[in-house]
Structures are given as structure tokens and as C-alpha cells.
Amino acid sequence: MATANRSKMKRRFRQWRFPALFISSLLLSAWLLLSNVDELKNRTQILQQTVKVIANQAELREVLSLSLSQNQVNLDRINHLHLDNQRYLSEIQANLPSNPQLAKRFTALTQSFEEQFHLVNAFKSSNAVFQNSALYFPTLIQDCSNKNSSPEVSDIIKQVYILGINNITQPSSLNQLKFQQAMDKLAKSTDQCNDLFKHGKILNEYLLKRHYQYQSILNAPIKGKLLEFYDGYEHYSQQNVQQSQEFNYLLLAINLLFMIYILWVLNQLSKQNHQLILASQELEKQRNLYHGLSEANQAIAKLNNAQEIFQAIVDIIHERVKVPSCMISQPSENGMIKALAVSGVGKDLLKHLPISVDANHPAGQGSISLAYRTQQPIIIHDYLNSKQAQYWMAQAKAFNLQSVASLPLFEQGKIYGIMTLYSDQNNAFTEEVLEVISTFSNDLSLAIERLSLAQRQKNQEADLAVSAIAFESQENIIITDAQGIILKANQSFYDTTGYTPEEVIGLTPRIVKSGLEAPQTYQDIWQSLLSTGHWHGEIRNRKKDGTIYPVYQQINAVYDKHHRVSNYISHAQDLTKQKQDAAKISFLQNHDELTGLANHPLLIERITQQLEQTSSYYNFLSLINLKRFKSINESLGHEAGDQLLIQVGRRLTLLSLEHVVEKTFARISSDEFAILCLTETQTHEALQTVSNQIIYEIEEAFKTPFQVGNNSLNVEMAIGATVFSAGQKEQPIDIYQQALTALHRAKLNPTSHIQFFAEEMQSIAQEEFALEAALRNAFNNKEFVMYYQPQVDTQTGAYLGSEALIRWLTPNNELIPPYKFIPLLERTRLIIKVGYWLLEEVLKQTQQLPDFANQTYTVSVNLSGVQFGDKKLVQTIKEILLSTQFPAQRLMLEVTESSLMADMQSGLAILHELKRLGCKIAIDDFGTGYSSFAYLKNMPVDELKIDKFFIDDIHNAKDSAIIQTIIALASALNISSIAEGVEDSSQLISLQTMDCNKIQGYYFSKPLPFEHLADFITHNTSTS
């Protein structure tokens, strides 16, 4: 029994002797290590405090240095640094080991600090005395100056003050010397400044004393004492560390022996544990495989969309089979593989990886291609070293592909696609794994069969629905199932969008979603379909190439016999061309065809918009006339004239126009342009500056000659400008007329080619008031006289009538042309009285012409737009005809397009009433305004008058085409045509060729007074 116990004890001893020795050694090492750690901790703390003391010393020197340079001592900071040093020294003393040498050096260090402290206190006291004297110095200077009124003494005092301030602010030996010399000089000059002498001496004395104290502080041996203490402590610490290291080396050797033994034991345990882990991993892998297979079957049974099933399968394989990547793909029509679903790393790469099923293609040698061609699974265990990886080697290395498995998928016995798994491990696809993924592929093939059958049934239903509509129409038609999946689309849809059936069938209409409509729009569409089964409206779609196109779309729900939605049918009409045509028409209606700038109607519209705004900013309108443009046209040709106009328009649009928020550039007649600016100014002063700047920019733009062909043209201009703001009572045409009036002044002014129209300009206002009064007197005094411009037959030159034109003959026999007073007559509405007088006078005079009763010629009288606003217009004309007994059929009343367009309905009614009186109606300046054919067909018009604007450029192809169009239009409507402003024979010949009926202009006769008209008639009346 005793022997058995001893044996048992021996076994236990052998079993535990090595661990016991190892633990003992570890404990001893730990004790030594902790001792060293404490020593190192104390050493670190002492060294840290020493470094802090050194840093404080450097900062103290800096503070004292600044005190000297700025004459202001930072007492708080000096005291704070001293207290910090005391605290750091106390902490060093607390951690200092028991060593006589270290204690001696520490004592010497503390004594040095005490000496420095006393020196610093002395420096602060000296500085305080110096500062007090410096502060009192200006007062003493003033006191001394008050006591001495002598100029010489005052100059010395000023010199003492300046040198004293320099000595205080910039202390130096030279400044001290200069100051003392000045003080001595003052002492010799006066005995009234004893206090100043005393404080000046104190200043110099304590300035010097403060400097010496600062040098003493700097020379204090503290830094040396700190370094002696630091070196002594460092030497002591190194001795202790060396002793500990020697003993630690011995223990380390013992511990290494025990460590080797323990590592051997752990290695044996690791091998056993590895076997257990491998077994556990294999069990987990099998469990994941079969769980994945179960999840895949559930997804196949639950989902009815092929894309969703494919994505669910690859996600399950990626997660459960633990492969980095998985893809299901299918060959496209061009023989290249397209990805249907991808999961795992490198998704974007796999989606766009070039893979071909063609054996002769470089990208047709991989596992997917082989699986497709052989219709057998292809397994590659060492992918990077296989010939199948050569084409994609860079991508394979980037993703560390080691193994690949590709399995074919079938539909009704024909290959449908390929399922491919990628692994980053060699020989990853064992027999067990292949057995499970083969099950995946078989189940997936069955799902494809099921979905194919369901799709064929849906297509049959769609075909039946399509048979009820004109499917192959010009509209884009698509049919979806109840879930919005596209079943079929017509050829028009494919032609419009650029997609193919393979790219569309099975997807939703989101494929053409533009992304420009608000999400609420699509919510409203579905809400309408769900509640009413119908929606229609305009929406924007996107083509395959990214092009956005507008459509008018109608969507209708189709219901089965149980009144459940079975399909949706969408009809979409492409509105691209209609919108483009509308935009083009709108542009042509509102822009000048030659320059692309806004035209006159658009300019008036923009003025209207600015008047209707609520902004308080000023608007600036300028009209620009090109001087001698007609001469350029005649000498260089109309093509050169067109080029000049284009260049002028381009230069105007390039103006920077600072302080302008909005701007409109327009061409308003053959040689006139306009600029409308909304400025950033709200005051008259700022407006004047901005207006001048705009005019300056316009002038600068015209300084550079225009290069037209081989000619360099310097073009002069006249500028008329006006300003207005939102809310003014004037009509847009009034604003325009203001600028036009200013332009007329600019044309006539020989000294200034720039004229402003501004109500606040008193001189202009007085001139207009005087002119208005003169006009009233002229009417009362019968100063208005009639001139007549003959109208002749284009072919024969026979007299056919004349246009009555009013002139103003002043008492000084000055004949004033109508453009100077007609606008004012219209603004003051005097035109109504003058107009009726003019009509009556013309009718009376015309009847006095030779053989009037036996002739058929007519007389034309202009009606102003203001007269159209007179409710008594028709009745008054009727009364004048009756009183004068003038034949109404020989009276031609000329009206402008713009006067009619102000109120078209009312204007048409007035024209019809005048026509019923027997009068003839002519549209004056036809083609320069709205020229609305829709209204023209409803007007009782007898004559269209072609404006001089077109006649001036009759040799220009575009103007010629317009003139021919107007003449042809008049002929088609059985209306006479007359051209005004004919000034040379070439214009006459062109109009004769175009079959214009009548002409008038300076080529035949300028406007004639009544007494000369009879002679003209006699010589030009047809004898036939």
C-alpha cells in the first residue's frame, strides 16, 4: 500500500514538476518586471517634469523679452510660470530615489530657482517704476510747455518729447544718449521744468537698470543645473536597468526551455483540434448545401418572374454554397453571352465580361462556351493554369479565381442558358458539391419550363386582346399583364424607342421612364388606373439611346369575365415633331429671319411684360438706326447689306451690359435695332450712370469697322432712348413711341447722334407743351394744309388716285412734316378733330379737280388708331360724305395692321360698317405688323399696301419673295395691290414684273400741294 502511494506521488511529481518550475520562473520574472516598470514609471515622470521646467524657462525668457520690447510686463504669466516650476520641482522631489548624489544636485537646482525668482521680482519692480515714469512723462511735458512760452524753449520741449517717446517705445543706447542730451539742453534753457528733469533721469536710470536685470535673469545658471540633474538621474537609471537585465536574461533562458516543451504539447493538441474542425466544417457545408437547396425550391415555387427566380437562385448559391460569385447567363442573337443574374464579388465585371459561344472566337474557349456547345457540365479545378483561362487571365488573377463550374440549363430539351459558379479555392467542386449544384440546375430547368408555359399562355391571351385593336398603327402600343410586365409591343413602339423585342418582353414600362417626371405623376397614373381603369395625358419618355421624347399616352385596363384586371393596353403618340414645328413657328413669328433677333411684335410684348411687373427697377429702351444703310445696299448690293445687318445683330448680342438683369435684342425695321434692358437700378442717379454705360458699350461696339466681303465699313448710327418702370400708365406702344421720338431727334440733330426721351427733362417737356399749344392754335387758325402724292398704274403710269397727306404751314411759312406732330396729335387725341377736318377738306378739294365727275380715280385718307377708338367714327364719316356729296366708292380709307390688332373684334366691326357706307378699305404697311391671314380673310379689304420697308430691299431675295407673296395673296383674294416708296426705275421694273397693280413714290412724284395736283393729273390721265 505504501509502495503504491509512493508510486502515485512520483507520477504526480513527474506530471507537475515542469509546470511548477515554469510557473515559479514566471512569477519571479513578473516580480522583476514589475520592479523595473515602477522604476521606469518614476524615471518617466521625473524626466517629464524636467522637460516641463525647461519649457517654462524658455517661455519665461520670451515673456521677459516681450516685456522689454513692448514696455508691458505680463505679471500674471510670470507668476503662473513660477508657480508651475515650484509644482514640477515638488513632483520631481516626490519621485526622486534615495541617492546622495541625486539629492545634492536637486538641492543645487532648487537654489538656482530661488535666485532666479528674486531677480524676476527685482525686474518687475524696476519695470513698474519705469512704466509709472513713462505714463507721467506726457503730463510733465505739457506742464513744462505751459510754463515756457518762448518759441525756442517750446521747440526744445517738443524735441525732448519726441526723443523721450522714442526712448520709451524703442529703448536703445543711442536713444538714451539723444534723450539725455536733449534734457541737458532744456535744463540750460529753463529752470521751470524740475519735475520733468527728475522723471527723465528716473526713466533713463530704470531703463538701464531693467536691461541689466533682464541680462542677469538670462545668465542665471538654471539651465546648467537642470542638465546636471538630468544627466545624473539618467546615469543612475541606466545602472539599475543594466542590473535588472542581467538577471532577466537568466530567467529568459529558463523560460524558453519551458516554452519549447509547452509548444510541443500544444502542437499535439492542435492536430487533434484541426481534425475535429475539418469534420465540423464538412458537416456545416453539407447542412448549408441542403438548406440552400430547400430555399431554392421555395423561391421557385413562390416566384412567377424568371428574372426574380434567377436572382434568388444565384443569391442562395452565393450564400449557402459559399462560392465568391455565381452567374446565370444566356446567349444573345449576336452569339455573345449576356448575364441574366449575378451575385457575389465582381458583379459589374461579370455582367460585361466578353464571352462568346463561337468556338472560333477568342472569347469562346471558356467553361461557359464549352458547356453551351457540349450541353454537359464543365468543371475546371485549377483554373489559373488551364488553357480555358488564357483570354481572361488578367480578370481571373484580379479576383483569384481557382475553380469554375458551368452547368447547362434546359427548356423543352433545348439549352436555355448556363449556370456558372466561381471559387477562390482549388478543387472546390467535390462530388458532394457537384451533386447538390446539379440538383440546383435541374430544379431551375423545371422552373424555366413552368415559366415558359405560363408565358406562352399569356402571349396567347395578349394576341386575342390585340386582335380587337388596330395593333400595327402609327401609335406606340404595348400590352402588359396585370402586374405591369410587358407581354407584347407593336413595331411602331420598337421603331420609336430603338429597343428590340428581346430587350423589352418580360420587363415593365419603366424601361422607357425618362426620370424627368415627379414621382407623384406616376402615383397619380396608377391611382387613376386602379380607381377608373383609365388614364390619359402628356408625359416624357426616354429612348434606348437616351433621347427624351414627349408623348400623349392613353392607358386602359382590360378585364376578364370575373371583372379582374387581366391586361393593360397603352397607346402613345409621339409629339416630338408637333412640338418642334410649334416651336419653329413660334420662333419665326417672333423673330427676325435674317438676324435671329426678336422682331417688333416680340419687342412690344416684352415691354408689356415689364410694365406688368411689380418690380421697382427701371427699364431702359434704346433704338439704333444705321445711318446711310440705303447707300451701302445700293453701292455694295443687298447681299452685303444683309451681311452687315447680321454682323450688327451679332455685335449687339455680345455686349456685356453690366447691371442689367434681363435684356432683349430686336431688329424692328430694315435699318433699325432695339435693345430693351431691365436694370438693377432703383434711383434716377444710378439709372443715369447705367444708361450712359449702355450707350458707351453700344458706341464702342460700332467703333471697329465691319468687314463685309472685301470692304471695311465704318457704320455711323443714331440712338434714341427712353426709360420706364413697372406700373406706369403708358401703353407699350407709348413707351416705344417715346424711344422712336428720341431716335427721330437723334437723326435730325447735327451735333449729337444720341437723344434721350425723359419726362423729367424740362426742356423737352416745355417744347412738347409749346408744340401742343401751337397745334391747337394751328387747328383753330387753319394752318394745316393738304398735300397729295399721286398713285399711278404700274404698267401704264396712268393716274389712278392720290394719298392725302397733312402738312403744317406755320405763320413763318415753315412747312413741318407730319412725323414731327402726328405722334403728339395722337397722344393728345387732337387727331380725332384734325382727322375729321382733314377728311372733309380732302373730299371738298378732290371734287374741285378737273373733270372729277367723269373720272374714276380715288383719294386715300389715313385713319389713325386713335380714331378707331372713337365711337362716333362711322357716323361722322357718314355725315361728312353726305354733306360733301362725295361718292363713297371713290374714298379709300387706309388703316394699319397695328391699329386693328389693338382690338380685332371691334376693328372688324368698324371696317364692315365703313364698307356698308360704300367706302373702300386699304391695309397700310402690310407685312410689317401681324399680317394675320386668319383675320385677313374676314376683313372687307379692297387694297393691300406694301410698305416701303420691303420696297427699299426689293432686290434682296427674301424681301423680293415677301413682296411677290403679298401681291399673289392680294390677287388670289381679288384685292388690289399698291407699293409705296418707289424711288428708282429698277424698283419699278421689278414691280411691273411681279404684276403689282399700283405704285406711288418719289420716282413719279413727291407729295404735291393741291394746286399742283391738277397739272400732274392732266399729264398722266389715261387717254384710253
PDB file of N, CA, C and O in Angstrom, residues 4 23 154 173 255 271 467 502 543 578 675 814 824:
ATOM      1  N   ALA A   4       2.488   1.687  -3.362  1.00  0.00           N
ATOM      2  CA  ALA A   4       1.550   2.226  -4.364  1.00  0.00           C
ATOM      3  C   ALA A   4       1.381   3.719  -4.197  1.00  0.00           C
ATOM      4  O   ALA A   4       1.347   4.482  -5.180  1.00  0.00           O
ATOM      5  N   ILE A  23       5.942  27.880 -13.722  1.00  0.00           N
ATOM      6  CA  ILE A  23       5.116  28.909 -13.086  1.00  0.00           C
ATOM      7  C   ILE A  23       5.944  29.729 -12.109  1.00  0.00           C
ATOM      8  O   ILE A  23       5.833  30.956 -12.030  1.00  0.00           O
ATOM      9  N   SER A 154      10.039 126.113 -26.505  1.00  0.00           N
ATOM     10  CA  SER A 154       8.966 125.211 -26.965  1.00  0.00           C
ATOM     11  C   SER A 154       9.505 124.205 -27.968  1.00  0.00           C
ATOM     12  O   SER A 154       9.134 123.022 -27.933  1.00  0.00           O
ATOM     13  N   SER A 173      20.758 102.316 -26.622  1.00  0.00           N
ATOM     14  CA  SER A 173      21.796 103.201 -26.059  1.00  0.00           C
ATOM     15  C   SER A 173      21.801 104.543 -26.778  1.00  0.00           C
ATOM     16  O   SER A 173      21.944 105.609 -26.155  1.00  0.00           O
ATOM     17  N   ASN A 255      12.883  30.179 -19.069  1.00  0.00           N
ATOM     18  CA  ASN A 255      11.507  30.219 -19.601  1.00  0.00           C
ATOM     19  C   ASN A 255      11.437  29.688 -21.024  1.00  0.00           C
ATOM     20  O   ASN A 255      10.452  29.051 -21.406  1.00  0.00           O
ATOM     21  N   LYS A 271      -3.242  19.492 -33.644  1.00  0.00           N
ATOM     22  CA  LYS A 271      -3.521  18.492 -34.681  1.00  0.00           C
ATOM     23  C   LYS A 271      -4.844  17.799 -34.432  1.00  0.00           C
ATOM     24  O   LYS A 271      -5.642  17.588 -35.348  1.00  0.00           O
ATOM     25  N   SER A 467     -56.048  41.392 -81.195  1.00  0.00           N
ATOM     26  CA  SER A 467     -56.868  41.247 -82.393  1.00  0.00           C
ATOM     27  C   SER A 467     -58.045  42.212 -82.393  1.00  0.00           C
ATOM     28  O   SER A 467     -58.630  42.471 -83.430  1.00  0.00           O
ATOM     29  N   GLU A 502     -36.565  41.343 -77.655  1.00  0.00           N
ATOM     30  CA  GLU A 502     -35.835  40.599 -76.630  1.00  0.00           C
ATOM     31  C   GLU A 502     -35.462  41.498 -75.454  1.00  0.00           C
ATOM     32  O   GLU A 502     -35.323  41.018 -74.315  1.00  0.00           O
ATOM     33  N   LYS A 543     -35.807  57.132 -74.956  1.00  0.00           N
ATOM     34  CA  LYS A 543     -35.462  56.080 -75.900  1.00  0.00           C
ATOM     35  C   LYS A 543     -34.249  55.298 -75.412  1.00  0.00           C
ATOM     36  O   LYS A 543     -33.602  55.665 -74.434  1.00  0.00           O
ATOM     37  N   GLN A 578     -44.627  67.527 -83.640  1.00  0.00           N
ATOM     38  CA  GLN A 578     -45.597  68.604 -83.442  1.00  0.00           C
ATOM     39  C   GLN A 578     -45.001  69.722 -82.598  1.00  0.00           C
ATOM     40  O   GLN A 578     -45.174  70.913 -82.904  1.00  0.00           O
ATOM     41  N   ILE A 675     -32.702  97.641 -78.181  1.00  0.00           N
ATOM     42  CA  ILE A 675     -32.216  96.916 -77.006  1.00  0.00           C
ATOM     43  C   ILE A 675     -33.106  97.307 -75.835  1.00  0.00           C
ATOM     44  O   ILE A 675     -33.220  98.493 -75.501  1.00  0.00           O
ATOM     45  N   GLU A 814     -43.012 128.079 -92.549  1.00  0.00           N
ATOM     46  CA  GLU A 814     -42.217 126.860 -92.354  1.00  0.00           C
ATOM     47  C   GLU A 814     -43.133 125.655 -92.514  1.00  0.00           C
ATOM     48  O   GLU A 814     -44.182 125.568 -91.863  1.00  0.00           O
ATOM     49  N   LEU A 824     -47.747 113.580 -81.555  1.00  0.00           N
ATOM     50  CA  LEU A 824     -48.300 114.406 -80.483  1.00  0.00           C
ATOM     51  C   LEU A 824     -49.803 114.569 -80.658  1.00  0.00           C
ATOM     52  O   LEU A 824     -50.553 114.582 -79.684  1.00  0.00           O
TER      53      LEU A 824
END
